Amino acid sequence: MQELELKYGCNPNQKPSRVFVEKGDIPFTVLNGRPGYINLLDAMNSWQLVKELKKATGLPAAASFKHVSPAGAAVAVPLSDLLQKAYFVEGIDLSSIATAYIRARGADRMSSYGDFVALSDECDFQTASFLAREVSDGIIAPSYSKEALEILKSKRKGTYVVLQMDENFVPAPIEKKDVFGITFEQQRNNIEITDACLRDIPTAAKDLSPEAKRDLLIALITLKYTQSNSVCYAKDGQAIGIGAGQQSRVHCTRLAGNKADVWHLRQHQKVLSLPFKDDVRRPDRDNAIDVYISDEWEDLLETDNWKQLFTRKPEPLSREEKKEYIKTISGVSLGSDAFFPFGDNVERAHKSGVSYIAQSGGSIRDDNVIEAADKYGITMAFTHIRLFHH
């Protein structure tokens, strides 16, 4: 039996703590730092996510994890000029895997603060250079270039966690965990999510473009490793809003939809033109953008707080301006880890520009949900797959 001793468990009082395998070797190597219990939970979940995303799409994939759920996930779709500006990477030479991570990190930069990173492909110089500027706890990847490893080893005063994953590792088909002295055992959720699960389309609208299929697969695979209940909005090759761990399905849809709206609003010209001072730190900049977009914008602009961030006082982004901007959005894909019990989920999704939905189906009110989708011309697929993750 091989084991790795950890500093403590989920909390400092939970000692001793370790990870181990009963047969064979631990499938990752610690190249730098000392991983913690939650770090490794994030690493193992996020690695599975990016590996499956790459298999499903054929593109390099990345994820940004926090507290055992993804803050963002993406594949390597080139960034538009608008997104380069919104992600603060204008004029920077980006590799495919760097593009994937910048998209994943850009889904919800507030939630990605202090994230654990997963890459499906080798971490290269461009990706490590981007990570060097961000607040992050660690990374897992199948390999690292020499230059990338040097950069990452110097991060966080030399304590940044760097894990190298064995790409060929195949876990046992049965998994176990202990809760309150009781051992739970189940078959791993090894179901493959492919185009095949998008074939049953009960709505009047049937169109699913290649891009919509890709984004629905990204949403569903992301949900497979998100604490349930969960809903994911996706567009342009990335998650743009993830609602995790809610007891009510519609609360997931609202939470994820609100995050998707913020993602779109970050591309509003008023946001892109915010006159930040040159010395503003990235976390402070991201927090300021989040407050500026929110209904609490007065906390930023109606006090002296703006003077710490901007060279001049920006004009507010009014509620009416935000509503009008979001009304122009379309082509968003939405995945749900289980069925929609009511049409209210579709109503909320429509407000965030959703044109495509993938959900398991099987509710006694499926007809009501289909009717709501038809009302807005939404194409909806019944996957017949439930993706609960706990």
CSV table of C-alpha atoms in Angstrom, one decimal:
chain,number,residue,atom,x,y,z
A,1,MET,CA,0.0,0.0,0.0
A,2,GLN,CA,1.3,3.4,-1.0
A,3,GLU,CA,0.2,6.5,0.9
A,4,LEU,CA,0.8,10.2,1.1
A,5,GLU,CA,0.5,12.0,4.5
A,6,LEU,CA,-1.3,15.3,4.4
A,7,LYS,CA,-1.1,18.3,6.7
A,8,TYR,CA,-4.7,17.9,7.8
A,9,GLY,CA,-8.2,17.1,6.4
A,10,CYS,CA,-10.9,19.4,5.3
A,11,ASN,CA,-10.3,21.5,8.4
A,12,PRO,CA,-7.1,22.0,10.6
A,13,ASN,CA,-8.7,20.0,13.5
A,14,GLN,CA,-9.1,16.9,11.3
A,15,LYS,CA,-5.9,15.1,12.0
A,16,PRO,CA,-4.4,12.7,11.0
A,17,SER,CA,-5.0,12.9,7.3
A,18,ARG,CA,-3.7,10.9,4.3
A,19,VAL,CA,-4.5,9.5,0.9
A,20,PHE,CA,-3.5,6.0,-0.1
A,21,VAL,CA,-4.1,3.2,-2.6
A,22,GLU,CA,-4.6,-0.3,-1.4
A,23,LYS,CA,-3.0,-1.8,-4.6
A,24,GLY,CA,-0.3,-0.4,-6.9
A,25,ASP,CA,1.0,3.2,-6.8
A,26,ILE,CA,-0.6,6.6,-6.3
A,27,PRO,CA,-1.3,7.7,-9.9
A,28,PHE,CA,0.2,11.2,-9.5
A,29,THR,CA,3.6,12.6,-8.6
A,30,VAL,CA,4.1,15.6,-6.4
A,31,LEU,CA,6.6,17.8,-8.3
A,32,ASN,CA,6.4,20.8,-5.9
A,33,GLY,CA,4.6,21.9,-2.7
A,34,ARG,CA,2.6,19.9,-0.2
A,35,PRO,CA,-1.0,19.2,-1.4
A,36,GLY,CA,-3.8,19.3,1.1
A,37,TYR,CA,-6.9,17.2,1.4
A,38,ILE,CA,-9.2,19.6,-0.5
A,39,ASN,CA,-6.4,20.2,-3.1
A,40,LEU,CA,-6.4,16.5,-3.9
A,41,LEU,CA,-10.2,16.3,-4.0
A,42,ASP,CA,-10.2,19.1,-6.5
A,43,ALA,CA,-7.3,17.6,-8.5
A,44,MET,CA,-8.9,14.1,-8.9
A,45,ASN,CA,-12.3,15.6,-9.9
A,46,SER,CA,-10.9,18.2,-12.2
A,47,TRP,CA,-8.5,15.8,-13.9
A,48,GLN,CA,-11.4,13.5,-14.8
A,49,LEU,CA,-13.3,16.5,-16.2
A,50,VAL,CA,-10.6,17.7,-18.5
A,51,LYS,CA,-9.7,14.2,-19.7
A,52,GLU,CA,-13.4,13.6,-20.6
A,53,LEU,CA,-13.8,17.0,-22.2
A,54,LYS,CA,-10.8,16.4,-24.5
A,55,LYS,CA,-12.1,12.9,-25.4
A,56,ALA,CA,-15.6,14.3,-26.2
A,57,THR,CA,-14.4,17.3,-28.2
A,58,GLY,CA,-11.0,16.4,-29.5
A,59,LEU,CA,-9.7,19.8,-28.1
A,60,PRO,CA,-7.3,20.5,-25.3
A,61,ALA,CA,-9.3,21.2,-22.1
A,62,ALA,CA,-8.8,23.1,-18.8
A,63,ALA,CA,-10.8,23.5,-15.6
A,64,SER,CA,-10.7,25.9,-12.6
A,65,PHE,CA,-11.8,24.2,-9.4
A,66,LYS,CA,-12.8,25.5,-6.0
A,67,HIS,CA,-14.2,23.4,-3.1
A,68,VAL,CA,-14.8,20.2,-5.2
A,69,SER,CA,-16.8,22.0,-8.0
A,70,PRO,CA,-15.7,23.7,-11.1
A,71,ALA,CA,-15.7,27.5,-11.2
A,72,GLY,CA,-15.0,27.2,-14.9
A,73,ALA,CA,-14.3,24.7,-17.7
A,74,ALA,CA,-13.4,25.1,-21.3
A,75,VAL,CA,-11.8,23.8,-24.5
A,76,ALA,CA,-9.3,25.5,-26.8
A,77,VAL,CA,-11.5,27.6,-29.0
A,78,PRO,CA,-9.7,30.8,-30.2
A,79,LEU,CA,-10.5,33.9,-28.3
A,80,SER,CA,-12.3,36.7,-30.1
A,81,ASP,CA,-10.9,40.2,-29.9
A,82,LEU,CA,-13.7,41.1,-27.5
A,83,LEU,CA,-12.9,38.2,-25.2
A,84,GLN,CA,-9.2,38.9,-25.3
A,85,LYS,CA,-10.0,42.4,-24.0
A,86,ALA,CA,-12.5,41.1,-21.4
A,87,TYR,CA,-9.9,38.5,-20.2
A,88,PHE,CA,-7.0,41.1,-20.2
A,89,VAL,CA,-4.9,39.1,-22.7
A,90,GLU,CA,-4.8,41.4,-25.6
A,91,GLY,CA,-1.7,41.0,-27.8
A,92,ILE,CA,-0.4,38.0,-25.9
A,93,ASP,CA,0.8,34.9,-27.8
A,94,LEU,CA,-1.4,32.0,-26.5
A,95,SER,CA,-1.0,28.3,-27.0
A,96,SER,CA,-4.1,26.0,-27.3
A,97,ILE,CA,-3.9,24.8,-23.7
A,98,ALA,CA,-3.3,28.4,-22.4
A,99,THR,CA,-6.4,29.5,-24.3
A,100,ALA,CA,-8.4,26.7,-22.7
A,101,TYR,CA,-7.3,27.7,-19.2
A,102,ILE,CA,-7.8,31.5,-19.8
A,103,ARG,CA,-11.4,30.6,-20.9
A,104,ALA,CA,-11.9,28.4,-17.8
A,105,ARG,CA,-10.5,31.1,-15.5
A,106,GLY,CA,-12.6,33.7,-17.2
A,107,ALA,CA,-15.9,32.0,-16.7
A,108,ASP,CA,-16.2,33.3,-13.1
A,109,ARG,CA,-13.0,35.1,-12.0
A,110,MET,CA,-14.4,35.8,-8.6
A,111,SER,CA,-15.0,32.1,-7.9
A,112,SER,CA,-11.7,31.1,-9.5
A,113,TYR,CA,-9.7,33.2,-6.9
A,114,GLY,CA,-7.3,30.6,-5.3
A,115,ASP,CA,-8.4,27.8,-7.6
A,116,PHE,CA,-6.9,24.4,-8.4
A,117,VAL,CA,-6.1,24.1,-12.1
A,118,ALA,CA,-6.4,21.0,-14.3
A,119,LEU,CA,-5.0,20.7,-17.8
A,120,SER,CA,-5.6,17.9,-20.3
A,121,ASP,CA,-2.3,18.5,-22.1
A,122,GLU,CA,1.2,19.5,-21.1
A,123,CYS,CA,1.5,22.8,-19.2
A,124,ASP,CA,3.7,25.0,-21.4
A,125,PHE,CA,5.5,28.3,-20.9
A,126,GLN,CA,2.5,30.4,-22.0
A,127,THR,CA,0.1,28.7,-19.5
A,128,ALA,CA,2.6,28.9,-16.6
A,129,SER,CA,3.3,32.6,-17.4
A,130,PHE,CA,-0.4,33.4,-17.2
A,131,LEU,CA,-0.8,31.4,-14.0
A,132,ALA,CA,2.2,33.2,-12.4
A,133,ARG,CA,0.1,36.4,-12.4
A,134,GLU,CA,-3.0,34.8,-10.8
A,135,VAL,CA,-3.9,33.7,-7.3
A,136,SER,CA,-4.0,29.9,-7.4
A,137,ASP,CA,-3.4,27.0,-5.1
A,138,GLY,CA,-2.1,24.3,-7.4
A,139,ILE,CA,-2.2,22.5,-10.7
A,140,ILE,CA,-2.5,19.0,-12.1
A,141,ALA,CA,-1.4,18.1,-15.7
A,142,PRO,CA,0.0,15.1,-17.5
A,143,SER,CA,3.4,16.8,-18.0
A,144,TYR,CA,5.2,20.1,-17.8
A,145,SER,CA,7.8,21.8,-20.0
A,146,LYS,CA,11.1,22.6,-18.3
A,147,GLU,CA,10.4,26.4,-18.5
A,148,ALA,CA,6.8,26.0,-17.2
A,149,LEU,CA,8.0,23.9,-14.2
A,150,GLU,CA,10.6,26.5,-13.3
A,151,ILE,CA,7.9,29.2,-13.3
A,152,LEU,CA,5.4,27.2,-11.2
A,153,LYS,CA,8.0,26.2,-8.7
A,154,SER,CA,8.7,29.8,-7.9
A,155,LYS,CA,5.0,30.6,-7.3
A,156,ARG,CA,3.7,31.3,-3.8
A,157,LYS,CA,7.3,31.5,-2.5
A,158,GLY,CA,8.0,28.0,-3.7
A,159,THR,CA,5.0,26.3,-2.1
A,160,TYR,CA,2.7,26.2,-5.2
A,161,VAL,CA,1.4,22.6,-5.6
A,162,VAL,CA,2.4,20.9,-8.8
A,163,LEU,CA,1.0,17.4,-9.6
A,164,GLN,CA,1.9,15.3,-12.5
A,165,MET,CA,-0.9,12.8,-13.4
A,166,ASP,CA,-0.4,9.4,-14.9
A,167,GLU,CA,-2.5,9.6,-18.1
A,168,ASN,CA,-2.8,5.8,-18.3
A,169,PHE,CA,-4.2,5.3,-14.8
A,170,VAL,CA,-7.5,3.4,-14.7
A,171,PRO,CA,-9.3,3.3,-11.3
A,172,ALA,CA,-11.1,0.3,-10.0
A,173,PRO,CA,-14.7,0.0,-11.2
A,174,ILE,CA,-16.0,0.1,-7.6
A,175,GLU,CA,-15.5,3.2,-5.4
A,176,LYS,CA,-16.0,3.5,-1.6
A,177,LYS,CA,-16.1,6.3,1.0
A,178,ASP,CA,-16.8,6.4,4.7
A,179,VAL,CA,-19.4,8.7,6.3
A,180,PHE,CA,-20.0,8.6,10.1
A,181,GLY,CA,-18.5,5.1,10.4
A,182,ILE,CA,-20.5,3.7,7.5
A,183,THR,CA,-18.9,2.6,4.3
A,184,PHE,CA,-20.7,3.5,1.1
A,185,GLU,CA,-19.9,1.5,-2.1
A,186,GLN,CA,-21.0,2.1,-5.7
A,187,GLN,CA,-19.9,1.6,-9.3
A,188,ARG,CA,-18.0,4.6,-10.5
A,189,ASN,CA,-20.0,6.9,-12.8
A,190,ASN,CA,-18.1,5.9,-15.9
A,191,ILE,CA,-20.9,6.7,-18.4
A,192,GLU,CA,-19.6,8.4,-21.5
A,193,ILE,CA,-21.3,11.6,-22.6
A,194,THR,CA,-21.3,11.8,-26.4
A,195,ASP,CA,-23.4,13.2,-29.2
A,196,ALA,CA,-25.6,10.1,-28.9
A,197,CYS,CA,-27.3,11.6,-25.8
A,198,LEU,CA,-28.5,14.5,-27.8
A,199,ARG,CA,-30.6,12.6,-30.3
A,200,ASP,CA,-33.9,12.6,-28.5
A,201,ILE,CA,-35.3,16.0,-29.3
A,202,PRO,CA,-39.0,16.3,-28.3
A,203,THR,CA,-39.3,20.1,-29.0
A,204,ALA,CA,-40.6,21.6,-32.3
A,205,ALA,CA,-37.2,23.2,-32.8
A,206,LYS,CA,-34.8,20.4,-33.8
A,207,ASP,CA,-31.7,22.4,-34.9
A,208,LEU,CA,-28.4,21.6,-33.1
A,209,SER,CA,-25.4,23.2,-34.8
A,210,PRO,CA,-21.9,21.6,-34.3
A,211,GLU,CA,-21.1,24.5,-31.9
A,212,ALA,CA,-24.3,23.9,-29.9
A,213,LYS,CA,-23.6,20.2,-29.6
A,214,ARG,CA,-20.0,21.0,-28.5
A,215,ASP,CA,-21.3,23.4,-25.9
A,216,LEU,CA,-24.0,21.1,-24.6
A,217,LEU,CA,-21.4,18.3,-24.2
A,218,ILE,CA,-19.1,20.8,-22.3
A,219,ALA,CA,-22.0,21.7,-20.0
A,220,LEU,CA,-23.0,18.0,-19.3
A,221,ILE,CA,-19.4,16.8,-18.7
A,222,THR,CA,-18.8,19.8,-16.4
A,223,LEU,CA,-22.0,18.9,-14.5
A,224,LYS,CA,-20.7,15.3,-14.1
A,225,TYR,CA,-18.1,16.7,-11.7
A,226,THR,CA,-20.2,19.5,-10.1
A,227,GLN,CA,-21.8,19.1,-6.6
A,228,SER,CA,-25.5,18.5,-7.2
A,229,ASN,CA,-28.1,19.8,-7.8
A,230,SER,CA,-26.4,21.7,-10.6
A,231,VAL,CA,-27.0,23.5,-13.9
A,232,CYS,CA,-24.4,24.8,-16.3
A,233,TYR,CA,-24.7,27.5,-19.1
A,234,ALA,CA,-22.1,27.2,-21.9
A,235,LYS,CA,-21.2,29.2,-24.9
A,236,ASP,CA,-18.3,29.6,-27.3
A,237,GLY,CA,-16.5,26.4,-26.1
A,238,GLN,CA,-16.7,27.2,-22.3
A,239,ALA,CA,-18.9,27.2,-19.3
A,240,ILE,CA,-20.1,30.7,-18.6
A,241,GLY,CA,-22.2,30.1,-15.5
A,242,ILE,CA,-22.3,27.1,-13.1
A,243,GLY,CA,-25.0,26.8,-10.4
A,244,ALA,CA,-23.8,24.1,-7.9
A,245,GLY,CA,-25.1,22.4,-4.8
A,246,GLN,CA,-28.6,23.9,-4.7
A,247,GLN,CA,-31.6,22.0,-3.2
A,248,SER,CA,-34.0,23.4,-5.8
A,249,ARG,CA,-33.5,23.0,-9.5
A,250,VAL,CA,-34.8,26.4,-10.4
A,251,HIS,CA,-32.4,28.0,-7.9
A,252,CYS,CA,-29.5,26.3,-9.8
A,253,THR,CA,-30.9,27.7,-13.0
A,254,ARG,CA,-31.1,31.2,-11.5
A,255,LEU,CA,-27.7,31.1,-9.9
A,256,ALA,CA,-26.0,29.8,-13.1
A,257,GLY,CA,-28.0,32.2,-15.2
A,258,ASN,CA,-27.0,35.2,-13.1
A,259,LYS,CA,-23.3,34.2,-13.5
A,260,ALA,CA,-23.8,33.8,-17.2
A,261,ASP,CA,-25.3,37.3,-17.4
A,262,VAL,CA,-22.3,38.7,-15.5
A,263,TRP,CA,-20.0,36.9,-18.0
A,264,HIS,CA,-21.8,38.6,-20.9
A,265,LEU,CA,-21.9,42.0,-19.2
A,266,ARG,CA,-18.2,41.9,-18.7
A,267,GLN,CA,-18.0,42.3,-22.5
A,268,HIS,CA,-20.2,45.5,-22.3
A,269,GLN,CA,-18.4,48.5,-23.7
A,270,LYS,CA,-18.8,50.4,-20.4
A,271,VAL,CA,-17.1,47.6,-18.5
A,272,LEU,CA,-14.3,47.3,-21.1
A,273,SER,CA,-13.7,51.0,-20.8
A,274,LEU,CA,-13.5,51.2,-17.0
A,275,PRO,CA,-10.5,53.6,-16.3
A,276,PHE,CA,-8.5,51.4,-13.9
A,277,LYS,CA,-5.3,52.8,-12.5
A,278,ASP,CA,-2.2,51.0,-13.6
A,279,ASP,CA,-1.3,49.7,-10.1
A,280,VAL,CA,-4.6,48.1,-9.3
A,281,ARG,CA,-4.2,44.4,-8.4
A,282,ARG,CA,-6.0,41.8,-10.4
A,283,PRO,CA,-8.2,40.6,-7.6
A,284,ASP,CA,-9.2,44.2,-6.8
A,285,ARG,CA,-9.9,44.8,-10.4
A,286,ASP,CA,-12.1,41.7,-10.7
A,287,ASN,CA,-14.0,42.5,-7.5
A,288,ALA,CA,-14.6,46.1,-8.7
A,289,ILE,CA,-16.0,44.8,-12.1
A,290,ASP,CA,-18.3,42.4,-10.2
A,291,VAL,CA,-19.6,45.2,-7.9
A,292,TYR,CA,-19.9,47.6,-10.9
A,293,ILE,CA,-22.1,45.1,-12.8
A,294,SER,CA,-24.2,44.2,-9.7
A,295,ASP,CA,-27.1,46.0,-8.1
A,296,GLU,CA,-24.7,47.1,-5.4
A,297,TRP,CA,-22.8,49.5,-7.7
A,298,GLU,CA,-23.5,52.4,-5.4
A,299,ASP,CA,-21.1,50.8,-2.9
A,300,LEU,CA,-18.4,51.5,-5.5
A,301,LEU,CA,-19.4,54.7,-7.2
A,302,GLU,CA,-21.5,56.6,-4.6
A,303,THR,CA,-18.6,56.5,-2.1
A,304,ASP,CA,-15.0,57.4,-2.2
A,305,ASN,CA,-14.1,53.8,-3.0
A,306,TRP,CA,-13.8,54.5,-6.7
A,307,LYS,CA,-10.9,56.9,-6.2
A,308,GLN,CA,-8.7,53.9,-5.1
A,309,LEU,CA,-9.3,52.1,-8.4
A,310,PHE,CA,-10.1,54.5,-11.2
A,311,THR,CA,-8.4,57.6,-12.7
A,312,ARG,CA,-11.9,59.2,-13.0
A,313,LYS,CA,-15.4,58.3,-11.8
A,314,PRO,CA,-17.1,56.0,-14.3
A,315,GLU,CA,-20.7,56.3,-15.3
A,316,PRO,CA,-22.9,53.6,-13.8
A,317,LEU,CA,-24.2,50.7,-15.9
A,318,SER,CA,-27.9,51.1,-15.3
A,319,ARG,CA,-30.4,48.3,-14.7
A,320,GLU,CA,-32.1,49.2,-17.9
A,321,GLU,CA,-28.8,49.1,-19.9
A,322,LYS,CA,-28.1,45.7,-18.5
A,323,LYS,CA,-31.5,44.3,-19.3
A,324,GLU,CA,-31.3,45.7,-22.9
A,325,TYR,CA,-27.8,44.2,-23.4
A,326,ILE,CA,-28.8,40.7,-22.1
A,327,LYS,CA,-31.9,40.8,-24.4
A,328,THR,CA,-29.4,40.8,-27.4
A,329,ILE,CA,-27.8,37.5,-26.2
A,330,SER,CA,-28.7,34.2,-27.9
A,331,GLY,CA,-27.1,30.9,-28.8
A,332,VAL,CA,-26.4,29.9,-25.2
A,333,SER,CA,-26.5,26.2,-24.3
A,334,LEU,CA,-27.7,24.9,-21.0
A,335,GLY,CA,-27.2,21.5,-19.3
A,336,SER,CA,-28.9,20.1,-16.2
A,337,ASP,CA,-27.7,17.2,-14.2
A,338,ALA,CA,-31.3,15.9,-13.8
A,339,PHE,CA,-34.8,16.7,-15.2
A,340,PHE,CA,-36.5,20.0,-15.1
A,341,PRO,CA,-39.6,19.5,-13.0
A,342,PHE,CA,-41.3,22.7,-14.1
A,343,GLY,CA,-41.3,25.1,-17.0
A,344,ASP,CA,-40.0,27.9,-14.8
A,345,ASN,CA,-36.5,26.7,-15.4
A,346,VAL,CA,-36.9,27.2,-19.2
A,347,GLU,CA,-38.5,30.7,-18.5
A,348,ARG,CA,-35.4,31.7,-16.5
A,349,ALA,CA,-33.0,30.2,-19.0
A,350,HIS,CA,-34.6,32.1,-21.8
A,351,LYS,CA,-33.9,35.4,-20.0
A,352,SER,CA,-30.1,34.6,-20.3
A,353,GLY,CA,-30.2,33.9,-24.1
A,354,VAL,CA,-30.5,30.1,-23.9
A,355,SER,CA,-31.3,28.6,-27.3
A,356,TYR,CA,-30.3,24.9,-26.5
A,357,ILE,CA,-31.0,22.7,-23.5
A,358,ALA,CA,-29.9,19.2,-22.6
A,359,GLN,CA,-31.6,17.6,-19.6
A,360,SER,CA,-32.4,14.1,-18.6
A,361,GLY,CA,-36.2,14.2,-19.1
A,362,GLY,CA,-38.5,11.9,-17.1
A,363,SER,CA,-40.5,14.5,-15.2
A,364,ILE,CA,-44.3,13.9,-14.9
A,365,ARG,CA,-44.5,17.5,-16.2
A,366,ASP,CA,-42.3,16.9,-19.3
A,367,ASP,CA,-45.1,18.2,-21.5
A,368,ASN,CA,-45.2,21.5,-19.6
A,369,VAL,CA,-41.4,21.9,-19.9
A,370,ILE,CA,-41.5,21.1,-23.7
A,371,GLU,CA,-44.3,23.6,-24.1
A,372,ALA,CA,-42.2,26.3,-22.4
A,373,ALA,CA,-39.3,25.5,-24.7
A,374,ASP,CA,-41.5,25.6,-27.8
A,375,LYS,CA,-42.8,29.0,-26.6
A,376,TYR,CA,-39.3,30.5,-27.2
A,377,GLY,CA,-38.2,28.3,-30.1
A,378,ILE,CA,-35.6,26.5,-27.9
A,379,THR,CA,-34.2,23.2,-29.0
A,380,MET,CA,-34.2,20.7,-26.1
A,381,ALA,CA,-32.7,17.3,-25.9
A,382,PHE,CA,-33.7,14.6,-23.4
A,383,THR,CA,-30.4,12.8,-22.5
A,384,HIS,CA,-31.9,10.1,-20.4
A,385,ILE,CA,-28.8,10.4,-18.2
A,386,ARG,CA,-28.7,11.7,-14.6
A,387,LEU,CA,-25.5,13.2,-13.5
A,388,PHE,CA,-25.7,13.6,-9.7
A,389,HIS,CA,-22.3,14.0,-8.0
A,390,HIS,CA,-21.8,14.0,-4.2
